[in-house]
Amino acid sequence: MSIEIKEVRTRRQLRKFVNFPEKLYKDNPYYVPPLVFDQMDTLDQKKGAAQEFCDSKLYLAYKDGELAGRVAAIVNHLANKQWDHKEVRFGWYDFIDDPEVARALMDKVEEFGRQYGMESVVGPLGFTDFDPEGLLVEGFDRLSTMALIYNHPYYVKYIEDMGFTKDADWIEFKMEIPEKLPDRIDRICNIIQERNNVHLRQITRRIVREEDYGHKIFKAINECYKNLYNFTVLPDHMAEKYLDFYLSILDLRYISVVENDKNELVAFGISMPSIVRALQKSRGKLFPFGWWWVLRSLFWKREEGVELLLVGVLPEYQNSGINSLIQADMFRKYAEFGVKWAETNAILETNTKNQGQFKDYNPECKKRRRSYIKPLEY
């Protein structure tokens, strides 16, 4: 048995890198493929927005001539500077059920990290927090969400056998949507708005365009998340790369914002109808017919669930009840749209404030994912 590691250097190799999970999870009903074009752009060293402040290499593993795994080795110089550490990240880490393949790929990540003088290896993480992160360690029998990673259970053993230990955990909740919110929640929301001199606002495409609302939300994301685990505060000019496209295709009714009396954005909640079944049917490809399944789930014949992608409140407005105001507005809309359930994005297990905002909706913890770390040996 021979294992060969090849660096991705061509567009053809990049496509093999992106498409490898399609083969690995071919018969797995819980795996949800990402949008292929988005992955190609993210990982392309000429197009990827994060290449401005990251150095990276992509590797493919071959066993006996057959494609057997992949990994991205990433040094995010901006995050390392902001957090004052020297970490090399591993991401897009997938491999067949073979510890030797897993080890050979990780050896390349460690080798890459040593070239830049890094002191530890951490992951799975992407270039930035807009990329999938965290290894699934609980919830393997649950359908994945669009924004997060699914992986086989054997990943956990092989990674831990290499000496990696827990660095951070995220948890995910699923909630049933009530047909009507209790009256007391409406009363509480009115009090919160009056007390803080804030108001809810429904944004439209005209508002997004004329008020450059994508940049407003982008700045708010940086401010709200800057102290959370390994978050990379991104330059303002990258808003177009990360948010403008998605704001152009999302149903804006699934976005809630709160503004103060100066019409300044102070809180936001971004969600979208679940498109996981559409992604499974289209295998993550928009062409030739995948676009129809995706648009159908987004606008025409929605699934019963929604994904809560991002919720944030500016630091100066935290602990004022505005989190509850955002959640109530979103859940009220879901009830109007006939949504049956909502599933959160990954929430840090230490972020009890964020978890607490769902207490009125009987949240069930369905999945757990983990970021691992180990010292880099020289």
Short mmCIF file of C-alpha atoms in Angstrom, two decimals, residues 220-233:
data_model
loop_
_atom_site.label_atom_id
_atom_site.label_comp_id
_atom_site.label_asym_id
_atom_site.label_seq_id
_atom_site.Cartn_x
_atom_site.Cartn_y
_atom_site.Cartn_z
CA ALA A 220 -21.85 44.93 12.91
CA ILE A 221 -20.70 41.32 12.51
CA ASN A 222 -17.10 42.38 13.11
CA GLU A 223 -18.09 44.32 16.21
CA CYS A 224 -20.41 41.67 17.66
CA TYR A 225 -18.15 38.68 17.12
CA LYS A 226 -14.66 40.13 17.57
CA ASN A 227 -14.13 38.59 21.02
CA LEU A 228 -15.40 35.12 20.13
CA TYR A 229 -13.09 32.16 19.59
CA ASN A 230 -10.51 32.78 16.84
CA PHE A 231 -12.75 35.28 15.04
CA THR A 232 -11.02 37.25 12.30
CA VAL A 233 -12.02 40.92 12.17
#
